[in-house]
Amino acid sequence: MAAKTETTVEQKLRALYDLQLIDSRVDEIRNIRGELPLEVEDLEDEVLGLKTRMEKLKTDIETINYEITGKKNMIDDAKTLMKKYTEQQKNVRNSREFNSITKEVEFQELEIQLAEKNIKEFKAQIDQKKSVISNTKERYSDRETHLKHKKSELSAILAETEKEEKALLIKSDEYQKNIEERLVTAYKRIRNNVKNGLAVVAIERGASGGSFFTIPPQVQVEIASRKKIITDEHSGRILVDPVLAEEEQEKMQTLFSKL
């Protein structure tokens, strides 16, 4: 049985830096999309909300029209009763019957007046709701047009980047499987805690990449020797020397161009 080859510190550093380059490329792709997916989602919710509002207002108008029809029928019934009572008044035998019928007629007159007042109020409500529908419809049309534009914009970006992003995510998983679990865990923890998701960085002009804190010369020598994994005491990032970084960047650019 062949002996298992021990991974050197340099190989671990290269693997971690390669993983960082892959994940950074995924970050770049997602930054291109930016807030667009959320913007599209918000617009979809707004358009749906406006549509639902218009449908409810139309249902309200139908209900009010039904109420108006009911009031009109009530008026017709009251007028029929008034006509009947007026005829009865012609044949009354005493003043008590006459007064009783007169009260019925007056009651029906009040019913008609109340129904007419209700109809007037209902029609005012319909006019107000129609005005809201008109304004909502205009807003709906504007938002729907804007949504179509944003969806088209998002689709174009996705068409350009989705295939590459999926391929990169697969590569990221593959690279993680070839790195010690404890290092991957540390890498992810650092990546989540630092700006721009950069957990592994090269030394630039004597300082940690993206940092203004100078790294002591002796530490720089240790990093360049690639004998142990060294982190920046200020940011916690894993540090690699510029030569290693340049070599891996060239290698990964070749990989990216094939995706």
Tab-separated table of C-alpha atoms in Angstrom:
chain	number	residue	atom	x	y	z
A	1	MET	CA	0.000	0.000	0.000
A	2	ALA	CA	1.434	3.354	-1.040
A	3	ALA	CA	2.165	5.814	1.720
A	4	LYS	CA	-0.120	8.866	1.875
A	5	THR	CA	1.684	11.992	0.693
A	6	GLU	CA	1.825	14.693	3.363
A	7	THR	CA	0.606	18.097	2.178
A	8	THR	CA	3.212	20.810	2.717
A	9	VAL	CA	2.419	24.203	4.219
A	10	GLU	CA	3.136	25.809	0.848
A	11	GLN	CA	0.612	23.540	-0.840
A	12	LYS	CA	-1.937	24.453	1.815
A	13	LEU	CA	-1.259	28.163	1.279
A	14	ARG	CA	-1.603	27.797	-2.476
A	15	ALA	CA	-4.857	25.870	-2.102
A	16	LEU	CA	-6.262	28.467	0.295
A	17	TYR	CA	-5.255	31.333	-1.973
A	18	ASP	CA	-6.776	29.551	-4.999
A	19	LEU	CA	-9.998	29.106	-3.033
A	20	GLN	CA	-9.945	32.790	-2.181
A	21	LEU	CA	-9.482	33.743	-5.843
A	22	ILE	CA	-12.434	31.559	-6.846
A	23	ASP	CA	-14.703	32.917	-4.116
A	24	SER	CA	-13.630	36.497	-4.877
A	25	ARG	CA	-14.607	35.967	-8.514
A	26	VAL	CA	-18.047	34.768	-7.344
A	27	ASP	CA	-18.280	37.921	-5.197
A	28	GLU	CA	-17.457	40.063	-8.236
A	29	ILE	CA	-20.227	38.412	-10.259
A	30	ARG	CA	-22.743	38.931	-7.468
A	31	ASN	CA	-21.654	42.541	-7.074
A	32	ILE	CA	-22.394	43.082	-10.764
A	33	ARG	CA	-25.978	42.029	-10.052
A	34	GLY	CA	-25.906	44.153	-6.929
A	35	GLU	CA	-29.316	44.845	-5.421
A	36	LEU	CA	-31.094	44.130	-8.710
A	37	PRO	CA	-32.701	40.785	-7.658
A	38	LEU	CA	-34.081	42.388	-4.480
A	39	GLU	CA	-35.250	45.410	-6.478
A	40	VAL	CA	-37.094	43.105	-8.896
A	41	GLU	CA	-38.656	41.223	-5.962
A	42	ASP	CA	-39.803	44.486	-4.344
A	43	LEU	CA	-41.295	45.685	-7.635
A	44	GLU	CA	-43.114	42.369	-8.096
A	45	ASP	CA	-44.602	42.720	-4.604
A	46	GLU	CA	-45.603	46.327	-5.304
A	47	VAL	CA	-47.226	45.469	-8.655
A	48	LEU	CA	-49.109	42.565	-7.069
A	49	GLY	CA	-50.230	44.831	-4.227
A	50	LEU	CA	-51.523	47.474	-6.656
A	51	LYS	CA	-53.343	44.841	-8.709
A	52	THR	CA	-54.944	43.385	-5.568
A	53	ARG	CA	-55.982	46.884	-4.468
A	54	MET	CA	-57.672	47.606	-7.813
A	55	GLU	CA	-59.501	44.279	-7.720
A	56	LYS	CA	-60.758	45.012	-4.190
A	57	LEU	CA	-61.927	48.496	-5.195
A	58	LYS	CA	-63.799	47.047	-8.176
A	59	THR	CA	-65.421	44.473	-5.886
A	60	ASP	CA	-66.378	47.301	-3.490
A	61	ILE	CA	-68.002	49.202	-6.375
A	62	GLU	CA	-69.968	46.103	-7.407
A	63	THR	CA	-71.157	45.708	-3.806
A	64	ILE	CA	-72.179	49.384	-3.631
A	65	ASN	CA	-74.038	49.133	-6.948
A	66	TYR	CA	-75.874	46.145	-5.511
A	67	GLU	CA	-76.805	48.277	-2.487
A	68	ILE	CA	-78.004	51.083	-4.799
A	69	THR	CA	-80.192	48.610	-6.688
A	70	GLY	CA	-81.640	47.492	-3.359
A	71	LYS	CA	-82.407	51.100	-2.369
A	72	LYS	CA	-84.028	51.795	-5.748
A	73	ASN	CA	-86.224	48.712	-5.348
A	74	MET	CA	-87.117	49.954	-1.858
A	75	ILE	CA	-88.164	53.314	-3.327
A	76	ASP	CA	-90.323	51.593	-5.931
A	77	ASP	CA	-91.959	49.485	-3.216
A	78	ALA	CA	-92.549	52.590	-1.063
A	79	LYS	CA	-94.136	54.447	-3.974
A	80	THR	CA	-96.402	51.450	-4.655
A	81	LEU	CA	-97.471	51.437	-1.012
A	82	MET	CA	-98.056	55.201	-1.053
A	83	LYS	CA	-100.304	54.825	-4.085
A	84	LYS	CA	-102.171	52.019	-2.335
A	85	TYR	CA	-102.585	54.055	0.883
A	86	THR	CA	-103.771	57.107	-1.068
A	87	GLU	CA	-106.476	55.007	-2.676
A	88	GLN	CA	-107.444	53.632	0.743
A	89	GLN	CA	-107.803	57.162	2.133
A	90	LYS	CA	-110.651	57.726	-0.320
A	91	ASN	CA	-112.684	54.998	1.342
A	92	VAL	CA	-111.987	55.594	5.050
A	93	ARG	CA	-114.931	55.567	7.420
A	94	ASN	CA	-113.511	57.769	10.171
A	95	SER	CA	-110.721	60.176	11.031
A	96	ARG	CA	-108.790	57.545	12.991
A	97	GLU	CA	-108.385	55.370	9.898
A	98	PHE	CA	-107.509	58.440	7.864
A	99	ASN	CA	-104.804	59.508	10.341
A	100	SER	CA	-103.424	55.968	10.505
A	101	ILE	CA	-103.111	55.772	6.723
A	102	THR	CA	-101.626	59.274	6.618
A	103	LYS	CA	-98.889	58.150	9.036
A	104	GLU	CA	-98.141	55.176	6.788
A	105	VAL	CA	-97.823	57.470	3.784
A	106	GLU	CA	-95.534	59.846	5.704
A	107	PHE	CA	-93.410	56.862	6.838
A	108	GLN	CA	-93.004	55.708	3.246
A	109	GLU	CA	-92.040	59.259	2.239
A	110	LEU	CA	-89.342	59.231	4.916
A	111	GLU	CA	-88.153	55.805	3.684
A	112	ILE	CA	-87.883	57.189	0.159
A	113	GLN	CA	-85.950	60.269	1.378
A	114	LEU	CA	-83.570	58.082	3.390
A	115	ALA	CA	-83.054	55.705	0.464
A	116	GLU	CA	-82.370	58.637	-1.897
A	117	LYS	CA	-79.870	60.034	0.613
A	118	ASN	CA	-78.185	56.602	0.819
A	119	ILE	CA	-78.048	56.362	-2.973
A	120	LYS	CA	-76.417	59.798	-3.160
A	121	GLU	CA	-73.831	58.756	-0.559
A	122	PHE	CA	-73.213	55.448	-2.364
A	123	LYS	CA	-72.661	57.269	-5.662
A	124	ALA	CA	-70.163	59.596	-3.959
A	125	GLN	CA	-68.335	56.543	-2.630
A	126	ILE	CA	-68.262	55.056	-6.143
A	127	ASP	CA	-66.838	58.295	-7.582
A	128	GLN	CA	-64.165	58.366	-4.881
A	129	LYS	CA	-63.246	54.712	-5.460
A	130	LYS	CA	-63.153	55.214	-9.238
A	131	SER	CA	-60.737	58.106	-8.694
A	132	VAL	CA	-58.518	55.873	-6.534
A	133	ILE	CA	-58.708	53.126	-9.175
A	134	SER	CA	-57.650	55.604	-11.865
A	135	ASN	CA	-54.649	56.769	-9.837
A	136	THR	CA	-53.765	53.196	-8.851
A	137	LYS	CA	-54.056	52.045	-12.465
A	138	GLU	CA	-51.639	54.771	-13.539
A	139	ARG	CA	-49.222	53.780	-10.771
A	140	TYR	CA	-49.667	50.105	-11.670
A	141	SER	CA	-48.848	50.775	-15.330
A	142	ASP	CA	-45.747	52.758	-14.377
A	143	ARG	CA	-44.490	50.123	-11.910
A	144	GLU	CA	-45.234	47.263	-14.318
A	145	THR	CA	-43.217	48.983	-17.066
A	146	HIS	CA	-40.374	49.582	-14.618
A	147	LEU	CA	-40.554	45.937	-13.497
A	148	LYS	CA	-40.321	44.674	-17.089
A	149	HIS	CA	-37.256	46.854	-17.626
A	150	LYS	CA	-35.581	45.612	-14.441
A	151	LYS	CA	-36.419	41.976	-15.230
A	152	SER	CA	-34.908	42.395	-18.687
A	153	GLU	CA	-31.811	43.970	-17.142
A	154	LEU	CA	-31.497	41.143	-14.600
A	155	SER	CA	-32.039	38.460	-17.259
A	156	ALA	CA	-29.271	39.948	-19.383
A	157	ILE	CA	-26.848	39.953	-16.433
A	158	LEU	CA	-27.823	36.421	-15.432
A	159	ALA	CA	-27.368	35.198	-18.988
A	160	GLU	CA	-23.824	36.577	-18.934
A	161	THR	CA	-22.797	35.381	-15.488
A	162	GLU	CA	-25.007	32.502	-14.307
A	163	LYS	CA	-23.079	29.765	-16.120
A	164	GLU	CA	-19.729	31.050	-14.841
A	165	GLU	CA	-21.045	31.469	-11.287
A	166	LYS	CA	-22.361	27.887	-11.166
A	167	ALA	CA	-19.048	26.548	-12.502
A	168	LEU	CA	-17.117	28.606	-9.936
A	169	LEU	CA	-19.276	27.383	-7.055
A	170	ILE	CA	-18.610	23.805	-8.111
A	171	LYS	CA	-14.872	24.574	-8.240
A	172	SER	CA	-15.057	26.199	-4.809
A	173	ASP	CA	-16.589	23.017	-3.366
A	174	GLU	CA	-13.945	20.894	-5.102
A	175	TYR	CA	-11.093	22.999	-3.708
A	176	GLN	CA	-12.578	22.940	-0.207
A	177	LYS	CA	-12.651	19.133	-0.257
A	178	ASN	CA	-8.907	19.107	-0.899
A	179	ILE	CA	-8.141	21.384	2.065
A	180	GLU	CA	-8.094	20.348	5.710
A	181	GLU	CA	-11.495	20.888	7.316
A	182	ARG	CA	-10.021	23.021	10.124
A	183	LEU	CA	-8.421	25.353	7.568
A	184	VAL	CA	-11.648	25.628	5.574
A	185	THR	CA	-13.520	26.420	8.789
A	186	ALA	CA	-10.954	29.087	9.711
A	187	TYR	CA	-11.044	30.471	6.160
A	188	LYS	CA	-14.847	30.796	6.212
A	189	ARG	CA	-14.816	32.384	9.653
A	190	ILE	CA	-12.257	34.992	8.599
A	191	ARG	CA	-14.053	35.578	5.294
A	192	ASN	CA	-17.313	36.299	7.107
A	193	ASN	CA	-15.643	38.711	9.522
A	194	VAL	CA	-13.519	40.842	7.209
A	195	LYS	CA	-14.286	43.472	4.639
A	196	ASN	CA	-14.847	42.334	1.036
A	197	GLY	CA	-14.718	38.669	2.036
A	198	LEU	CA	-10.917	38.575	1.712
A	199	ALA	CA	-9.633	35.916	4.101
A	200	VAL	CA	-6.337	35.166	2.291
A	201	VAL	CA	-4.324	38.127	1.014
A	202	ALA	CA	-0.873	38.824	-0.358
A	203	ILE	CA	1.592	41.279	1.155
A	204	GLU	CA	1.484	44.574	-0.737
A	205	ARG	CA	4.178	47.199	-0.186
A	206	GLY	CA	5.124	45.671	3.158
A	207	ALA	CA	1.557	45.554	4.488
A	208	SER	CA	-1.329	43.094	4.530
A	209	GLY	CA	-3.473	43.428	1.397
A	210	GLY	CA	-6.171	46.020	2.036
A	211	SER	CA	-4.492	47.144	5.255
A	212	PHE	CA	-2.297	50.083	6.202
A	213	PHE	CA	-0.509	48.254	8.994
A	214	THR	CA	3.092	47.434	8.098
A	215	ILE	CA	4.268	43.875	8.633
A	216	PRO	CA	7.673	43.596	10.363
A	217	PRO	CA	10.523	42.499	8.029
A	218	GLN	CA	11.171	39.319	10.047
A	219	VAL	CA	7.516	38.271	9.682
A	220	GLN	CA	7.692	38.995	5.948
A	221	VAL	CA	10.684	36.650	5.707
A	222	GLU	CA	8.753	33.928	7.533
A	223	ILE	CA	5.783	34.396	5.177
A	224	ALA	CA	8.071	34.163	2.149
A	225	SER	CA	9.588	30.929	3.488
A	226	ARG	CA	6.123	29.300	3.338
A	227	LYS	CA	6.926	27.098	6.328
A	228	LYS	CA	3.897	27.990	8.426
A	229	ILE	CA	0.527	29.671	8.102
A	230	ILE	CA	0.740	33.226	9.402
A	231	THR	CA	-2.165	35.601	10.012
A	232	ASP	CA	-2.241	39.388	10.161
A	233	GLU	CA	-2.432	40.398	13.835
A	234	HIS	CA	-4.713	43.344	12.989
A	235	SER	CA	-7.279	41.813	10.602
A	236	GLY	CA	-6.807	38.085	11.209
A	237	ARG	CA	-6.354	37.432	7.493
A	238	ILE	CA	-4.094	34.606	6.299
A	239	LEU	CA	-1.013	36.067	4.609
A	240	VAL	CA	0.869	34.841	1.526
A	241	ASP	CA	3.923	36.274	-0.187
A	242	PRO	CA	3.556	38.288	-3.438
A	243	VAL	CA	5.410	35.744	-5.597
A	244	LEU	CA	3.104	32.899	-4.593
A	245	ALA	CA	0.092	35.161	-5.105
A	246	GLU	CA	1.189	36.158	-8.607
A	247	GLU	CA	1.812	32.546	-9.604
A	248	GLU	CA	-1.618	31.440	-8.388
A	249	GLN	CA	-3.353	34.429	-9.991
A	250	GLU	CA	-1.890	33.493	-13.388
A	251	LYS	CA	-2.943	29.874	-12.906
A	252	MET	CA	-6.482	30.791	-11.876
A	253	GLN	CA	-6.875	33.271	-14.729
A	254	THR	CA	-6.312	30.361	-17.082
A	255	LEU	CA	-8.980	28.398	-15.214
A	256	PHE	CA	-11.457	31.315	-15.291
A	257	SER	CA	-10.982	31.791	-19.036
A	258	LYS	CA	-12.104	28.201	-19.616
A	259	LEU	CA	-15.334	28.494	-17.608
